[in-house]
Tab-separated table of C-alpha atoms in Angstrom:
chain	number	residue	atom	x	y	z
A	29	MET	CA	0.000	0.000	0.000
A	30	ASN	CA	1.437	3.349	-1.080
A	31	THR	CA	1.677	6.163	1.461
A	32	TYR	CA	2.151	9.873	0.800
A	33	ASN	CA	4.237	12.072	3.076
A	34	GLY	CA	4.942	15.767	2.938
A	35	SER	CA	4.183	18.245	0.157
A	36	GLU	CA	4.935	15.727	-2.615
A	37	GLY	CA	2.206	13.423	-1.386
A	38	VAL	CA	-0.309	16.266	-1.208
A	39	GLU	CA	0.523	17.406	-4.745
A	40	SER	CA	0.218	13.845	-6.041
A	41	MET	CA	-3.185	13.456	-4.422
A	42	LYS	CA	-4.329	16.770	-5.925
A	43	LEU	CA	-3.301	15.555	-9.363
A	44	ARG	CA	-5.237	12.328	-8.901
A	45	VAL	CA	-8.296	14.233	-7.687
A	46	GLY	CA	-8.037	16.522	-10.723
A	47	GLU	CA	-7.899	13.516	-13.052
A	48	VAL	CA	-10.972	11.981	-11.417
A	49	LYS	CA	-12.911	15.255	-11.746
A	50	LEU	CA	-11.890	15.477	-15.389
A	51	ILE	CA	-13.265	11.990	-16.020
A	52	ILE	CA	-16.466	12.916	-14.184
A	53	GLY	CA	-16.828	15.986	-16.402
A	54	ARG	CA	-16.495	13.873	-19.543
A	55	VAL	CA	-19.054	11.363	-18.279
A	56	THR	CA	-21.449	14.210	-17.432
A	57	GLN	CA	-21.114	15.687	-20.927
A	58	THR	CA	-21.651	12.290	-22.558
A	59	THR	CA	-24.741	11.733	-20.421
A	60	ALA	CA	-26.125	15.130	-21.464
A	61	CYS	CA	-25.649	14.235	-25.132
A	62	LEU	CA	-27.407	10.887	-24.619
A	63	GLU	CA	-30.296	12.592	-22.850
A	64	ARG	CA	-30.704	14.976	-25.784
A	65	GLU	CA	-30.790	12.084	-28.251
A	66	LEU	CA	-33.377	10.264	-26.129
A	67	GLU	CA	-35.509	13.400	-26.028
A	68	ARG	CA	-35.386	13.613	-29.826
A	69	MET	CA	-36.399	9.976	-30.172
A	70	GLY	CA	-39.282	10.523	-27.758
A	71	GLU	CA	-40.497	13.543	-29.739
A	72	LYS	CA	-40.408	11.565	-32.996
A	73	VAL	CA	-42.352	8.685	-31.430
A	74	ARG	CA	-44.973	11.091	-30.108
A	75	HIS	CA	-45.244	12.725	-33.524
A	76	ILE	CA	-45.818	9.331	-35.184
A	77	GLU	CA	-48.484	8.424	-32.625
A	78	GLN	CA	-50.249	11.741	-33.163
A	79	SER	CA	-50.189	11.335	-36.958
A	80	MET	CA	-51.587	7.799	-36.733
A	81	SER	CA	-54.336	8.888	-34.341
A	82	GLU	CA	-55.382	11.651	-36.737
A	83	ILE	CA	-55.466	9.285	-39.709
A	84	VAL	CA	-57.632	6.663	-37.959
A	85	SER	CA	-59.644	8.992	-35.742
A	86	ASP	CA	-63.232	8.103	-34.924
A	87	ALA	CA	-64.546	11.325	-36.466
A	88	ALA	CA	-62.864	10.606	-39.820
A	89	ILE	CA	-64.203	7.030	-39.956
A	90	GLU	CA	-67.685	8.195	-38.960
A	91	ASP	CA	-67.734	10.806	-41.751
A	92	ILE	CA	-66.762	8.223	-44.354
A	93	VAL	CA	-69.428	5.765	-43.171
A	94	ASN	CA	-72.134	8.467	-43.241
A	95	GLU	CA	-71.222	9.447	-46.780
A	96	VAL	CA	-71.357	5.794	-47.914
A	97	VAL	CA	-74.747	5.273	-46.290
A	98	GLU	CA	-76.159	8.393	-47.951
A	99	ALA	CA	-74.798	7.373	-51.355
A	100	VAL	CA	-76.226	3.843	-51.086
A	101	SER	CA	-79.625	5.183	-49.941
A	102	ALA	CA	-79.743	7.553	-52.901
A	103	ARG	CA	-79.021	4.681	-55.275
A	104	GLU	CA	-81.802	2.537	-53.786
A	105	ARG	CA	-84.281	5.399	-54.098
A	106	GLY	CA	-83.349	5.879	-57.728
A	107	LYS	CA	-84.214	2.266	-58.566
A	108	LYS	CA	-87.839	2.693	-57.478
A	109	ILE	CA	-88.961	4.658	-60.533
A	110	TYR	CA	-91.982	3.217	-62.348
A	111	MET	CA	-93.377	4.127	-65.692
A	112	GLN	CA	-96.943	3.150	-64.865
A	113	LYS	CA	-98.171	4.372	-61.535
A	114	GLY	CA	-101.212	2.142	-61.161
A	115	MET	CA	-99.832	-1.191	-62.396
A	116	GLY	CA	-96.398	-0.844	-60.771
A	117	ILE	CA	-94.561	-2.188	-63.853
A	118	PRO	CA	-90.882	-1.221	-63.960
A	119	ARG	CA	-89.790	0.835	-66.972
A	120	THR	CA	-86.593	-1.145	-67.459
A	121	THR	CA	-85.876	-4.845	-67.809
A	122	GLY	CA	-83.770	-6.954	-65.474
A	123	VAL	CA	-80.681	-6.600	-67.669
A	124	THR	CA	-80.833	-2.809	-67.771
A	125	ARG	CA	-81.460	-2.647	-64.018
A	126	PHE	CA	-78.389	-4.831	-63.442
A	127	ARG	CA	-76.262	-2.544	-65.611
A	128	LYS	CA	-77.537	0.563	-63.863
A	129	ALA	CA	-76.833	-1.002	-60.481
A	130	ASN	CA	-73.212	-1.674	-61.493
A	131	ILE	CA	-72.834	1.903	-62.732
A	132	GLU	CA	-74.270	3.291	-59.492
A	133	ALA	CA	-72.030	1.033	-57.416
A	134	HIS	CA	-69.005	2.268	-59.353
A	135	LYS	CA	-70.075	5.867	-58.760
A	136	VAL	CA	-70.426	5.216	-55.044
A	137	LYS	CA	-66.955	3.676	-54.922
A	138	GLU	CA	-65.418	6.642	-56.756
A	139	HIS	CA	-67.283	9.063	-54.485
A	140	VAL	CA	-65.943	7.373	-51.360
A	141	LYS	CA	-62.425	7.360	-52.787
A	142	ARG	CA	-62.633	11.100	-53.500
A	143	LEU	CA	-63.852	11.739	-49.971
A	144	VAL	CA	-60.945	9.832	-48.456
A	145	ASP	CA	-58.445	11.650	-50.706
A	146	ASP	CA	-59.942	15.047	-49.856
A	147	MET	CA	-59.757	14.308	-46.135
A	148	GLU	CA	-56.105	13.286	-46.420
A	149	VAL	CA	-55.227	16.427	-48.382
A	150	LYS	CA	-56.999	18.611	-45.821
A	151	ARG	CA	-55.158	16.861	-42.990
A	152	LEU	CA	-51.782	17.398	-44.647
A	153	LYS	CA	-52.555	21.049	-45.361
A	154	SER	CA	-53.560	21.613	-41.768
A	155	LYS	CA	-50.317	20.043	-40.548
A	156	GLY	CA	-48.375	22.606	-42.550
A	157	ARG	CA	-45.679	22.514	-45.146
A	158	LYS	CA	-43.104	20.911	-42.888
A	159	GLN	CA	-45.294	18.007	-41.854
A	160	MET	CA	-46.404	17.392	-45.439
A	161	HIS	CA	-42.753	17.096	-46.471
A	162	GLN	CA	-42.026	14.695	-43.644
A	163	SER	CA	-45.053	12.499	-44.449
A	164	THR	CA	-43.545	11.743	-47.874
A	165	LYS	CA	-40.017	11.312	-46.538
A	166	ARG	CA	-38.022	8.386	-47.844
A	167	ASN	CA	-35.700	6.369	-45.663
A	168	PHE	CA	-32.780	6.608	-48.073
A	169	CYS	CA	-30.656	9.383	-49.525
A	170	ALA	CA	-32.298	10.960	-52.585
A	171	PHE	CA	-29.951	11.302	-55.542
A	172	ALA	CA	-31.423	14.633	-56.638
A	173	ASN	CA	-28.429	15.476	-58.806
A	174	GLU	CA	-27.593	11.952	-59.940
A	175	GLY	CA	-28.022	13.038	-63.551
A	176	VAL	CA	-24.894	15.219	-63.309
A	177	MET	CA	-23.142	13.118	-60.663
A	178	SER	CA	-20.272	10.837	-61.590
A	179	GLY	CA	-20.707	7.102	-61.288
A	180	LYS	CA	-18.149	6.829	-58.485
A	181	ASN	CA	-19.899	9.453	-56.397
A	182	ALA	CA	-23.291	7.785	-56.919
A	183	ASP	CA	-21.829	4.418	-55.909
A	184	LEU	CA	-20.272	6.009	-52.827
A	185	LEU	CA	-23.604	7.519	-51.751
A	186	ARG	CA	-25.385	4.207	-52.273
A	187	PHE	CA	-22.751	2.510	-50.151
A	188	LEU	CA	-23.104	5.041	-47.335
A	189	PHE	CA	-26.925	4.889	-47.232
A	190	ARG	CA	-27.487	1.290	-48.342
A	191	LYS	CA	-29.139	-1.517	-46.431
A	192	ASN	CA	-26.770	-3.933	-44.742
A	193	PHE	CA	-26.002	-7.463	-45.742
A	194	VAL	CA	-26.875	-10.407	-43.528
A	195	GLY	CA	-24.621	-10.528	-40.491
A	196	GLU	CA	-22.996	-7.162	-41.259
A	197	GLU	CA	-22.343	-4.622	-38.543
A	198	LYS	CA	-24.861	-1.853	-39.189
A	199	TRP	CA	-23.879	1.278	-37.322
A	200	SER	CA	-20.556	0.822	-35.559
A	201	THR	CA	-18.283	1.377	-38.578
A	202	GLU	CA	-16.640	4.785	-38.796
A	203	VAL	CA	-16.838	6.419	-42.224
A	204	ALA	CA	-14.865	9.558	-41.331
A	205	ARG	CA	-12.379	10.610	-38.677
A	206	TYR	CA	-10.133	13.626	-38.194
A	207	GLY	CA	-8.239	13.727	-34.930
A	208	GLU	CA	-10.714	13.411	-32.053
A	209	PHE	CA	-13.805	13.916	-34.248
A	210	ALA	CA	-15.398	10.899	-35.921
A	211	VAL	CA	-18.684	9.975	-37.644
A	212	THR	CA	-20.162	6.474	-37.756
A	213	ARG	CA	-22.674	5.105	-40.246
A	214	MET	CA	-25.478	5.585	-37.734
A	215	GLU	CA	-24.608	9.259	-37.274
A	216	PHE	CA	-24.138	9.643	-41.030
A	217	GLN	CA	-27.806	8.756	-41.664
A	218	CYS	CA	-28.809	12.237	-40.467
A	219	LEU	CA	-27.849	13.433	-43.973
A	220	SER	CA	-30.885	11.592	-45.343
A	221	PRO	CA	-33.690	13.860	-46.628
A	222	ALA	CA	-35.775	15.808	-44.111
A	223	THR	CA	-33.641	14.760	-41.112
A	224	SER	CA	-32.056	16.982	-38.469
A	225	LEU	CA	-28.267	16.895	-38.478
A	226	SER	CA	-26.222	15.276	-35.744
A	227	CYS	CA	-23.637	17.293	-33.860
A	228	LYS	CA	-20.982	14.790	-34.998
A	229	VAL	CA	-21.450	15.756	-38.666
A	230	ILE	CA	-21.244	19.477	-37.877
A	231	ASN	CA	-18.169	18.960	-35.677
A	232	ILE	CA	-16.144	17.092	-38.286
A	233	CYS	CA	-17.014	19.700	-40.939
A	234	ALA	CA	-15.809	22.414	-38.561
A	235	ALA	CA	-12.625	20.457	-37.798
A	236	TYR	CA	-11.853	20.144	-41.520
A	237	LEU	CA	-11.936	23.945	-41.825
A	238	ASP	CA	-9.437	24.601	-39.035
A	239	GLU	CA	-5.951	25.582	-40.223
A	240	ALA	CA	-2.832	25.486	-38.078
A	241	ASP	CA	-1.872	29.076	-38.925
A	242	GLY	CA	-5.320	30.384	-39.863
A	243	ASP	CA	-6.904	33.506	-38.402
A	244	CYS	CA	-10.366	31.884	-38.196
A	245	TRP	CA	-11.237	29.430	-35.433
A	246	PHE	CA	-13.955	26.798	-35.718
A	247	LEU	CA	-15.123	25.457	-32.355
A	248	PRO	CA	-17.152	22.238	-31.900
A	249	THR	CA	-20.753	22.135	-30.745
A	250	TYR	CA	-19.567	20.853	-27.350
A	251	PHE	CA	-18.479	24.380	-26.460
A	252	GLY	CA	-22.049	25.661	-26.704
A	253	ASP	CA	-23.308	22.732	-24.625
A	254	ARG	CA	-20.609	23.396	-22.058
A	255	ALA	CA	-21.809	26.993	-21.662
A	256	ARG	CA	-25.108	25.688	-20.259
A	257	CYS	CA	-23.373	23.790	-17.463
A	258	ASN	CA	-22.834	25.458	-14.102
A	259	GLU	CA	-19.221	25.131	-12.983
A	260	GLU	CA	-18.268	24.639	-9.385
A	261	GLN	CA	-16.334	27.591	-7.987
A	262	SER	CA	-14.321	25.315	-5.695
A	263	CYS	CA	-12.684	23.563	-8.668
A	264	PHE	CA	-12.829	26.281	-11.325
A	265	ALA	CA	-9.355	25.470	-12.672
A	266	ASN	CA	-10.255	21.816	-13.199
A	267	TRP	CA	-13.536	22.795	-14.860
A	268	VAL	CA	-11.722	25.048	-17.335
A	269	ALA	CA	-9.139	22.328	-17.988
A	270	SER	CA	-11.876	19.780	-18.722
A	271	THR	CA	-13.571	22.247	-21.110
A	272	VAL	CA	-10.316	22.789	-22.970
A	273	ASP	CA	-9.729	19.055	-23.222
A	274	MET	CA	-13.301	18.170	-24.228
A	275	CYS	CA	-13.459	20.783	-27.019
A	276	GLY	CA	-9.862	20.375	-28.182
A	277	LEU	CA	-9.029	24.018	-27.439
A	278	TRP	CA	-5.412	23.180	-26.739
A	279	ARG	CA	-4.761	23.692	-30.479
A	280	PHE	CA	-5.504	27.415	-29.995
A	281	HIS	CA	-2.998	27.875	-27.162
A	282	ARG	CA	-1.211	31.265	-27.310
A	283	ARG	CA	-2.858	32.092	-30.676
A	284	LEU	CA	-5.591	34.497	-29.590
A	285	ARG	CA	-3.690	37.599	-30.793
A	286	PHE	CA	-3.619	36.126	-34.325
A	287	CYS	CA	-7.365	35.328	-34.431
A	288	SER	CA	-9.871	37.524	-36.293
A	289	LYS	CA	-13.093	35.457	-36.258
A	290	ILE	CA	-14.466	32.600	-34.166
A	291	PHE	CA	-17.244	30.345	-35.500
A	292	ILE	CA	-19.318	28.470	-32.900
A	293	PRO	CA	-22.267	26.220	-33.924
A	294	LEU	CA	-25.069	26.373	-31.335
A	295	HIS	CA	-28.136	24.211	-30.802
A	296	ASP	CA	-31.577	25.352	-29.679
A	297	ARG	CA	-32.914	22.306	-27.849
A	298	ALA	CA	-36.460	23.628	-27.629
A	299	ASP	CA	-36.873	23.740	-31.427
A	300	ASP	CA	-34.157	21.216	-32.377
A	301	HIS	CA	-32.631	24.011	-34.439
A	302	TRP	CA	-28.997	24.816	-35.281
A	303	PHE	CA	-27.648	28.352	-35.654
A	304	LEU	CA	-24.173	29.882	-35.919
A	305	LEU	CA	-22.458	32.436	-33.674
A	306	VAL	CA	-19.699	34.373	-35.446
A	307	MET	CA	-17.511	36.565	-33.221
A	308	ASN	CA	-15.576	39.277	-35.030
A	309	LEU	CA	-12.705	40.089	-32.686
A	310	LEU	CA	-11.350	43.023	-34.688
A	311	GLU	CA	-14.710	44.810	-34.760
A	312	LYS	CA	-15.699	43.551	-31.278
A	313	LYS	CA	-19.150	42.386	-32.329
A	314	ALA	CA	-20.978	39.089	-32.760
A	315	LEU	CA	-23.523	38.017	-35.365
A	316	LEU	CA	-26.097	35.242	-35.275
A	317	TRP	CA	-26.595	33.413	-38.573
A	318	ASP	CA	-30.006	31.804	-38.154
A	319	SER	CA	-31.816	30.154	-41.075
A	320	TYR	CA	-35.183	30.568	-39.318
A	321	PRO	CA	-35.126	33.514	-36.868
A	322	ASP	CA	-38.499	32.827	-35.289
A	323	PRO	CA	-39.565	35.899	-33.239
A	324	THR	CA	-40.584	33.624	-30.360
A	325	SER	CA	-37.119	32.025	-30.246
A	326	VAL	CA	-34.731	34.894	-31.003
A	327	ALA	CA	-34.516	36.052	-27.371
A	328	ARG	CA	-33.697	32.539	-26.168
A	329	ARG	CA	-30.994	32.108	-28.800
A	330	MET	CA	-29.525	35.526	-28.001
A	331	CYS	CA	-29.305	34.506	-24.341
A	332	HIS	CA	-27.511	31.296	-25.318
A	333	ALA	CA	-25.036	33.309	-27.385
A	334	ARG	CA	-24.349	35.555	-24.366
A	335	GLU	CA	-23.650	32.483	-22.235
A	336	VAL	CA	-21.160	31.226	-24.810
A	337	MET	CA	-19.368	34.593	-24.901
A	338	THR	CA	-19.125	34.551	-21.106
A	339	LEU	CA	-17.583	31.087	-21.277
A	340	MET	CA	-15.103	32.361	-23.868
A	341	GLN	CA	-13.955	35.007	-21.389
A	342	LYS	CA	-13.466	32.430	-18.634
A	343	VAL	CA	-11.567	29.955	-20.804
A	344	PHE	CA	-9.319	32.410	-22.662
A	345	SER	CA	-8.693	34.879	-19.846
A	346	CYS	CA	-5.308	33.255	-19.206
A	347	GLN	CA	-4.365	34.030	-22.830
A	348	MET	CA	-4.553	37.793	-22.190
A	349	THR	CA	-2.215	38.190	-19.220
A	350	MET	CA	1.251	38.059	-20.756
A	351	PHE	CA	3.216	40.827	-22.423
A	352	GLY	CA	2.185	41.316	-26.047
A	353	ASP	CA	-1.249	39.720	-25.636
A	354	VAL	CA	-4.349	41.407	-27.002
A	355	TYR	CA	-7.109	41.884	-24.444
A	356	TYR	CA	-10.774	41.277	-25.286
A	357	HIS	CA	-13.825	41.430	-23.083
A	358	PHE	CA	-16.103	39.038	-24.972
A	359	PRO	CA	-19.301	39.578	-22.909
A	360	SER	CA	-19.273	43.269	-23.904
A	361	PHE	CA	-19.435	42.474	-27.628
A	362	SER	CA	-22.666	43.531	-29.338
A	363	VAL	CA	-24.864	40.658	-30.523
A	364	ASN	CA	-27.209	41.052	-33.497
A	365	LEU	CA	-28.827	38.989	-36.210
A	366	ALA	CA	-26.888	39.008	-39.475
A	367	GLU	CA	-28.459	41.262	-42.092
A	368	GLY	CA	-29.516	39.831	-45.447
A	369	GLN	CA	-28.910	36.237	-44.387
A	370	PRO	CA	-30.747	33.436	-46.263
A	371	THR	CA	-33.693	31.892	-44.452
A	372	ASN	CA	-35.471	28.567	-44.692
A	373	PRO	CA	-38.621	27.547	-42.739
A	374	GLN	CA	-37.555	23.888	-42.667
A	375	THR	CA	-35.905	23.392	-39.283
A	376	PHE	CA	-34.284	20.093	-40.277
A	377	ASP	CA	-32.131	21.994	-42.825
A	378	SER	CA	-30.710	24.371	-40.208
A	379	GLY	CA	-27.606	22.203	-39.759
A	380	ILE	CA	-26.889	22.334	-43.502
A	381	PHE	CA	-27.087	26.143	-43.351
A	382	VAL	CA	-24.632	26.216	-40.422
A	383	ILE	CA	-22.116	24.062	-42.308
A	384	ARG	CA	-22.410	26.132	-45.478
A	385	HIS	CA	-22.062	29.413	-43.563
A	386	MET	CA	-18.818	28.164	-42.028
A	387	GLN	CA	-17.519	26.965	-45.400
A	388	HIS	CA	-18.673	29.966	-47.494
A	389	TYR	CA	-18.996	32.792	-45.014
A	390	VAL	CA	-20.790	35.844	-46.500
A	391	ASP	CA	-20.744	34.258	-50.004
A	392	PRO	CA	-24.171	33.790	-51.726
A	393	TRP	CA	-24.054	29.998	-51.629
A	394	SER	CA	-27.817	29.521	-50.988
A	395	ILE	CA	-29.082	30.697	-54.423
A	396	GLY	CA	-31.334	27.954	-55.797
A	397	PHE	CA	-31.063	25.944	-52.589
A	398	ILE	CA	-32.153	22.300	-52.916
A	399	SER	CA	-31.884	20.374	-49.670
A	400	GLU	CA	-31.203	16.918	-51.142
A	401	GLU	CA	-28.410	18.177	-53.395
A	402	HIS	CA	-26.608	19.944	-50.540
A	403	ARG	CA	-26.981	16.886	-48.304
A	404	ASN	CA	-25.425	14.705	-51.004
A	405	GLN	CA	-22.576	17.160	-51.468
A	406	VAL	CA	-21.905	17.435	-47.722
A	407	ALA	CA	-21.821	13.629	-47.458
A	408	LEU	CA	-19.297	13.401	-50.310
A	409	GLU	CA	-17.190	16.230	-48.884
A	410	ILE	CA	-16.971	14.548	-45.481
A	411	VAL	CA	-15.930	11.141	-46.831
A	412	LYS	CA	-13.709	12.276	-49.718
A	413	SER	CA	-11.855	14.966	-47.768
A	414	PRO	CA	-8.056	14.470	-47.775
A	415	ARG	CA	-8.203	14.961	-43.997
A	416	ASN	CA	-10.473	11.935	-43.525
A	417	GLU	CA	-8.338	9.195	-41.990
A	418	HIS	CA	-10.748	6.495	-43.319
A	419	ARG	CA	-11.011	7.944	-46.831
A	420	HIS	CA	-9.096	5.205	-48.654
A	421	VAL	CA	-10.821	2.358	-46.793
A	422	VAL	CA	-14.318	3.721	-47.432
A	423	MET	CA	-13.627	4.398	-51.119
A	424	VAL	CA	-12.321	0.857	-51.662
A	425	ALA	CA	-15.300	-0.624	-49.805
A	426	ALA	CA	-17.721	1.414	-51.917
A	427	VAL	CA	-16.135	0.171	-55.153
A	428	GLY	CA	-16.198	-3.416	-53.872
A	429	THR	CA	-19.894	-3.352	-52.984
A	430	SER	CA	-20.910	-1.600	-56.214
A	431	VAL	CA	-19.679	-4.550	-58.342
A	432	ARG	CA	-21.817	-7.691	-58.019
A	433	THR	CA	-19.896	-10.850	-57.285
A	434	THR	CA	-20.955	-14.461	-56.741
A	435	THR	CA	-18.079	-15.406	-54.461
A	436	VAL	CA	-19.544	-17.582	-51.709
A	437	GLY	CA	-18.688	-16.317	-48.262
A	438	GLY	CA	-16.663	-13.395	-49.577
A	439	GLU	CA	-16.477	-10.201	-47.618
A	440	ASN	CA	-18.274	-8.236	-50.322
A	441	ALA	CA	-20.485	-11.062	-51.540
A	442	PHE	CA	-23.931	-10.232	-52.897
A	443	CYS	CA	-27.010	-12.431	-52.676
A	444	PRO	CA	-27.904	-13.809	-56.147
A	445	PRO	CA	-31.054	-12.383	-57.760
A	446	THR	CA	-34.304	-14.265	-57.312
A	447	GLY	CA	-37.539	-14.564	-59.293
A	448	SER	CA	-38.608	-16.421	-62.424
A	449	LYS	CA	-37.233	-13.810	-64.809
A	450	CYS	CA	-33.790	-13.674	-63.243
A	451	ARG	CA	-33.691	-17.467	-62.977
A	452	SER	CA	-34.588	-18.049	-66.606
A	453	HIS	CA	-32.074	-15.471	-67.817
A	454	ARG	CA	-29.412	-17.150	-65.728
A	455	LYS	CA	-30.177	-20.537	-67.206
A	456	ARG	CA	-30.064	-19.242	-70.776
A	457	ARG	CA	-26.776	-17.515	-70.047
A	458	ASP	CA	-25.271	-20.684	-68.529
A	459	ARG	CA	-26.389	-22.779	-71.503
A	460	ALA	CA	-24.829	-20.273	-73.886
A	461	ILE	CA	-21.536	-20.472	-72.001
A	462	ARG	CA	-21.505	-24.278	-71.815
A	463	HIS	CA	-22.569	-24.861	-75.428
A	464	PRO	CA	-21.205	-21.999	-77.543
A	465	ASN	CA	-22.168	-21.969	-81.219
């Protein structure tokens, strides 16, 4: 059993306590991220339940039944038309009555179908444009620009968003990594149409943009999440150290005097909406780039931005104490919405707007914006980036799975086609190979 004596023992124990608190901070942050993902899943489940209850509601079924009953009653009344009132002889024969009955039945069926269609259209219109888009959402990546896309890029997208083979690991494989930031196949599925982006995708795009000697800094989304946590004053130094380690801020050490702009992606949990905070150090002002500046949410997002700027002051205060350092008081910066910024009412595209604003700041990149095309391009940029440590492996795997092979038990083996047509074609092909003319 080890014993500690004197000042060396006390310092060693302090170091161990600091390491334990650092681990606790990481676990706390990971738990917060998991809680946010669980909240999103719960909201999606509740939305599905609400949509299903509206489709099969008792009122809707009752309206359809009433319309059918009225239509059938009207048809029965129409059959009781007689040409001679006293004798009660029908004007038509049995054959003509049978034909008329079939025509009336067809009319009733078409009428009911139109009623059901009209009710569905009204329901979708009442849900709004966003819900209508989500109701027709596909569970795979739409190749909106496949007509002008190269074959290799199309094969790569199919590989990234394809269904798995039997016995294949579905989500654990990493498709991109740069330093401490990585994206797995599960996290990559957020680039499917009409899906909110994961923080992992935004973080790796921001990491790609960071240059060793650049004057623009790109911070991860963890920094904004960290600003919401309340640090303990008794261990303030350890809390700052854990923030620096968690967000990878050590790469900015002693570089504050060379920085001109800081880009920080932020997340509004209430609306599941991403927006971008850009701090201009030279002009001492901050701008919010928000694709949907809802008046009911602007104040909350402004408050979050203020919290982040306060955290910046706490973390980088030690960078302004030495001779030659430039001093900034970040909380005193003015915060405003960016003027003339592009907007989009679809909240699930807010992450795409944040990525594009970081990549093409101030440039008019959003002209003719098509969500599916930008999602495809972002997916290709992440995987094909020279900074992606898994780039070569993923590209080779995509080429291997795009070519059909009949190797039994091979790593990239495909299941043979089934069905009478495929089987007959196979047989004719085999006979042609065995017995050439």
